[in-house]
Amino acid sequence: GRDAPLFLVCSNHHRAQQIDFAPMNIRRVARQMAETNPSRFLIQSNATARRLAMALTSNKGYEGDYQQALAQLAEMAREASAVLSDVMAVVWLRIDDSKGLQWKHGLYALHILKNLLLHGPLAAIIEVTDGLDKIRAMTKFTDTYRKESAQQIRAAASQVYSLLVDRAKLF
């Protein structure tokens, strides 16, 4: 089958084609099998989504069309649930490290959450609800040196929180 581990697929190919198990042959066959396996596209998609989520939540700001990138992320999450899990892992990581100079991580992560709730798959509602306590904590975010930034984070967190509490707004 196509979902069998790569080593098993390669060893079966070696036996069927009566190819010697020399290191060069093993590498060549492994590369051929990996390139013809359709699941590689899913792995590439997960990595792309993870990189995009990291870029969208970066302190540097996203270079490119931010709204289009958010829409692309939501579309990728709708196409594959594994992508949603990877994106959510990045979002929770960014929210957890949004202290001090990293405050933008939390703000941008909240923007992704809001976009996923409004335009992503239904599973996003469940994923975001799992982190309701983190979102609730962000509604009370404070930063003595950046009061305006703290206000932005509280506002964004309140928007996400209200979407989760009043689910009718999502449909």
Tab-separated table of C-alpha atoms in Angstrom:
chain	number	residue	atom	x	y	z
A	1	GLY	CA	0.000	0.000	0.000
A	2	ARG	CA	0.834	3.644	-0.454
A	3	ASP	CA	0.617	4.314	3.293
A	4	ALA	CA	3.187	1.653	4.240
A	5	PRO	CA	6.418	2.871	5.861
A	6	LEU	CA	9.080	3.873	3.359
A	7	PHE	CA	11.515	1.169	4.509
A	8	LEU	CA	8.921	-1.558	3.944
A	9	VAL	CA	8.061	-0.246	0.473
A	10	CYS	CA	11.765	-0.058	-0.436
A	11	SER	CA	12.620	-3.521	0.879
A	12	ASN	CA	9.650	-5.048	-0.994
A	13	HIS	CA	10.796	-3.291	-4.183
A	14	HIS	CA	14.344	-4.614	-3.694
A	15	ARG	CA	13.032	-8.166	-3.292
A	16	ALA	CA	10.579	-7.967	-6.202
A	17	GLN	CA	13.158	-6.472	-8.588
A	18	GLN	CA	15.975	-8.637	-7.171
A	19	ILE	CA	18.112	-5.583	-6.482
A	20	ASP	CA	21.183	-5.954	-4.255
A	21	PHE	CA	20.878	-4.304	-0.809
A	22	ALA	CA	23.994	-2.162	-1.374
A	23	PRO	CA	23.936	1.359	0.183
A	24	MET	CA	23.872	3.107	-3.220
A	25	ASN	CA	20.946	0.951	-4.384
A	26	ILE	CA	19.084	1.526	-1.120
A	27	ARG	CA	19.480	5.328	-1.422
A	28	ARG	CA	18.388	5.344	-5.075
A	29	VAL	CA	15.308	3.187	-4.442
A	30	ALA	CA	14.363	5.141	-1.297
A	31	ARG	CA	14.532	8.411	-3.237
A	32	GLN	CA	12.419	6.955	-6.076
A	33	MET	CA	9.807	5.583	-3.671
A	34	ALA	CA	9.639	8.832	-1.682
A	35	GLU	CA	9.199	10.910	-4.845
A	36	THR	CA	6.356	8.727	-6.133
A	37	ASN	CA	4.507	8.638	-2.796
A	38	PRO	CA	1.490	11.021	-2.837
A	39	SER	CA	1.640	11.559	0.947
A	40	ARG	CA	4.755	13.710	0.414
A	41	PHE	CA	2.441	16.505	-0.753
A	42	LEU	CA	0.640	16.467	2.606
A	43	ILE	CA	3.951	16.640	4.462
A	44	GLN	CA	5.034	19.571	2.279
A	45	SER	CA	1.684	21.261	2.889
A	46	ASN	CA	2.066	20.898	6.674
A	47	ALA	CA	5.561	22.370	6.587
A	48	THR	CA	4.391	25.248	4.381
A	49	ALA	CA	1.466	26.010	6.695
A	50	ARG	CA	3.712	25.892	9.761
A	51	ARG	CA	6.238	28.267	8.152
A	52	LEU	CA	3.430	30.600	7.090
A	53	ALA	CA	1.959	30.640	10.610
A	54	MET	CA	5.411	31.373	12.055
A	55	ALA	CA	5.912	34.210	9.546
A	56	LEU	CA	2.456	35.683	10.232
A	57	THR	CA	3.137	35.749	13.983
A	58	SER	CA	6.687	37.066	13.732
A	59	ASN	CA	7.763	40.274	15.474
A	60	LYS	CA	9.169	41.522	12.172
A	61	GLY	CA	5.763	41.654	10.550
A	62	TYR	CA	4.726	39.714	7.472
A	63	GLU	CA	6.299	40.731	4.179
A	64	GLY	CA	3.513	40.462	1.663
A	65	ASP	CA	-0.265	40.663	1.609
A	66	TYR	CA	-1.205	39.844	5.221
A	67	GLN	CA	-4.927	39.324	4.552
A	68	GLN	CA	-4.235	37.081	1.568
A	69	ALA	CA	-1.802	35.025	3.679
A	70	LEU	CA	-4.431	34.646	6.432
A	71	ALA	CA	-6.958	33.494	3.821
A	72	GLN	CA	-4.418	31.037	2.384
A	73	LEU	CA	-3.763	29.632	5.863
A	74	ALA	CA	-7.500	29.123	6.468
A	75	GLU	CA	-7.840	27.427	3.059
A	76	MET	CA	-4.928	25.095	3.785
A	77	ALA	CA	-6.488	24.213	7.154
A	78	ARG	CA	-9.810	23.424	5.444
A	79	GLU	CA	-8.057	21.092	2.996
A	80	ALA	CA	-6.253	18.964	5.607
A	81	SER	CA	-6.911	18.562	9.335
A	82	ALA	CA	-3.209	17.840	9.966
A	83	VAL	CA	-2.460	21.354	8.718
A	84	LEU	CA	-4.886	22.784	11.275
A	85	SER	CA	-3.077	20.909	14.057
A	86	ASP	CA	0.284	22.306	12.950
A	87	VAL	CA	-1.059	25.850	12.703
A	88	MET	CA	-2.683	25.580	16.132
A	89	ALA	CA	0.597	24.318	17.624
A	90	VAL	CA	2.309	27.468	16.326
A	91	VAL	CA	-0.520	29.695	17.577
A	92	TRP	CA	-0.449	28.266	21.125
A	93	LEU	CA	3.356	28.503	21.175
A	94	ARG	CA	3.192	32.161	20.141
A	95	ILE	CA	0.499	32.966	22.709
A	96	ASP	CA	2.554	31.279	25.443
A	97	ASP	CA	5.648	33.345	24.621
A	98	SER	CA	3.909	36.707	24.193
A	99	LYS	CA	5.532	38.381	27.181
A	100	GLY	CA	7.647	41.544	27.147
A	101	LEU	CA	9.217	42.284	23.781
A	102	GLN	CA	7.367	39.329	22.217
A	103	TRP	CA	3.940	40.923	22.674
A	104	LYS	CA	3.348	40.925	18.889
A	105	HIS	CA	3.463	37.111	18.879
A	106	GLY	CA	0.279	37.026	20.944
A	107	LEU	CA	-1.462	39.755	18.973
A	108	TYR	CA	-0.776	38.130	15.612
A	109	ALA	CA	-1.662	34.676	16.961
A	110	LEU	CA	-5.032	36.052	18.067
A	111	HIS	CA	-5.558	37.448	14.540
A	112	ILE	CA	-4.951	33.953	13.130
A	113	LEU	CA	-7.396	32.447	15.653
A	114	LYS	CA	-10.100	34.942	14.710
A	115	ASN	CA	-9.555	34.278	11.009
A	116	LEU	CA	-9.642	30.493	11.500
A	117	LEU	CA	-12.867	30.769	13.490
A	118	LEU	CA	-14.536	32.909	10.829
A	119	HIS	CA	-13.131	31.320	7.654
A	120	GLY	CA	-11.440	28.039	8.605
A	121	PRO	CA	-12.811	24.527	9.039
A	122	LEU	CA	-15.413	23.679	11.686
A	123	ALA	CA	-12.709	21.737	13.540
A	124	ALA	CA	-11.028	25.097	14.217
A	125	ILE	CA	-13.858	25.942	16.620
A	126	ILE	CA	-13.058	22.845	18.686
A	127	GLU	CA	-9.293	23.466	18.523
A	128	VAL	CA	-9.671	27.081	19.638
A	129	THR	CA	-12.157	26.150	22.356
A	130	ASP	CA	-9.503	23.815	23.805
A	131	GLY	CA	-7.406	26.918	24.489
A	132	LEU	CA	-10.244	28.997	25.907
A	133	ASP	CA	-8.379	29.483	29.195
A	134	LYS	CA	-5.381	30.970	27.340
A	135	ILE	CA	-7.651	33.308	25.390
A	136	ARG	CA	-9.440	34.339	28.582
A	137	ALA	CA	-6.037	35.101	30.152
A	138	MET	CA	-5.135	37.249	27.132
A	139	THR	CA	-8.263	39.380	27.743
A	140	LYS	CA	-6.518	40.513	30.940
A	141	PHE	CA	-3.086	41.046	29.300
A	142	THR	CA	-1.036	43.842	30.846
A	143	ASP	CA	2.276	45.433	29.982
A	144	THR	CA	3.462	48.376	32.080
A	145	TYR	CA	5.697	49.725	29.295
A	146	ARG	CA	3.371	49.204	26.351
A	147	LYS	CA	-0.112	50.126	27.505
A	148	GLU	CA	-1.423	50.711	23.963
A	149	SER	CA	-0.095	47.331	22.778
A	150	ALA	CA	-1.642	45.632	25.798
A	151	GLN	CA	-4.964	47.265	24.907
A	152	GLN	CA	-4.719	45.910	21.330
A	153	ILE	CA	-4.069	42.399	22.654
A	154	ARG	CA	-6.959	42.607	25.122
A	155	ALA	CA	-9.282	43.810	22.331
A	156	ALA	CA	-8.221	41.021	19.964
A	157	ALA	CA	-8.554	38.403	22.717
A	158	SER	CA	-11.998	39.750	23.626
A	159	GLN	CA	-13.115	39.427	19.997
A	160	VAL	CA	-11.959	35.801	19.809
A	161	TYR	CA	-13.460	35.053	23.229
A	162	SER	CA	-16.824	36.557	22.267
A	163	LEU	CA	-16.887	34.471	19.059
A	164	LEU	CA	-16.373	31.317	21.127
A	165	VAL	CA	-18.914	32.229	23.788
A	166	ASP	CA	-21.579	33.357	21.305
A	167	ARG	CA	-21.169	30.782	18.544
A	168	ALA	CA	-24.122	32.189	16.597
A	169	LYS	CA	-21.725	34.921	15.401
A	170	LEU	CA	-19.721	32.249	13.593
A	171	PHE	CA	-22.574	31.065	11.370
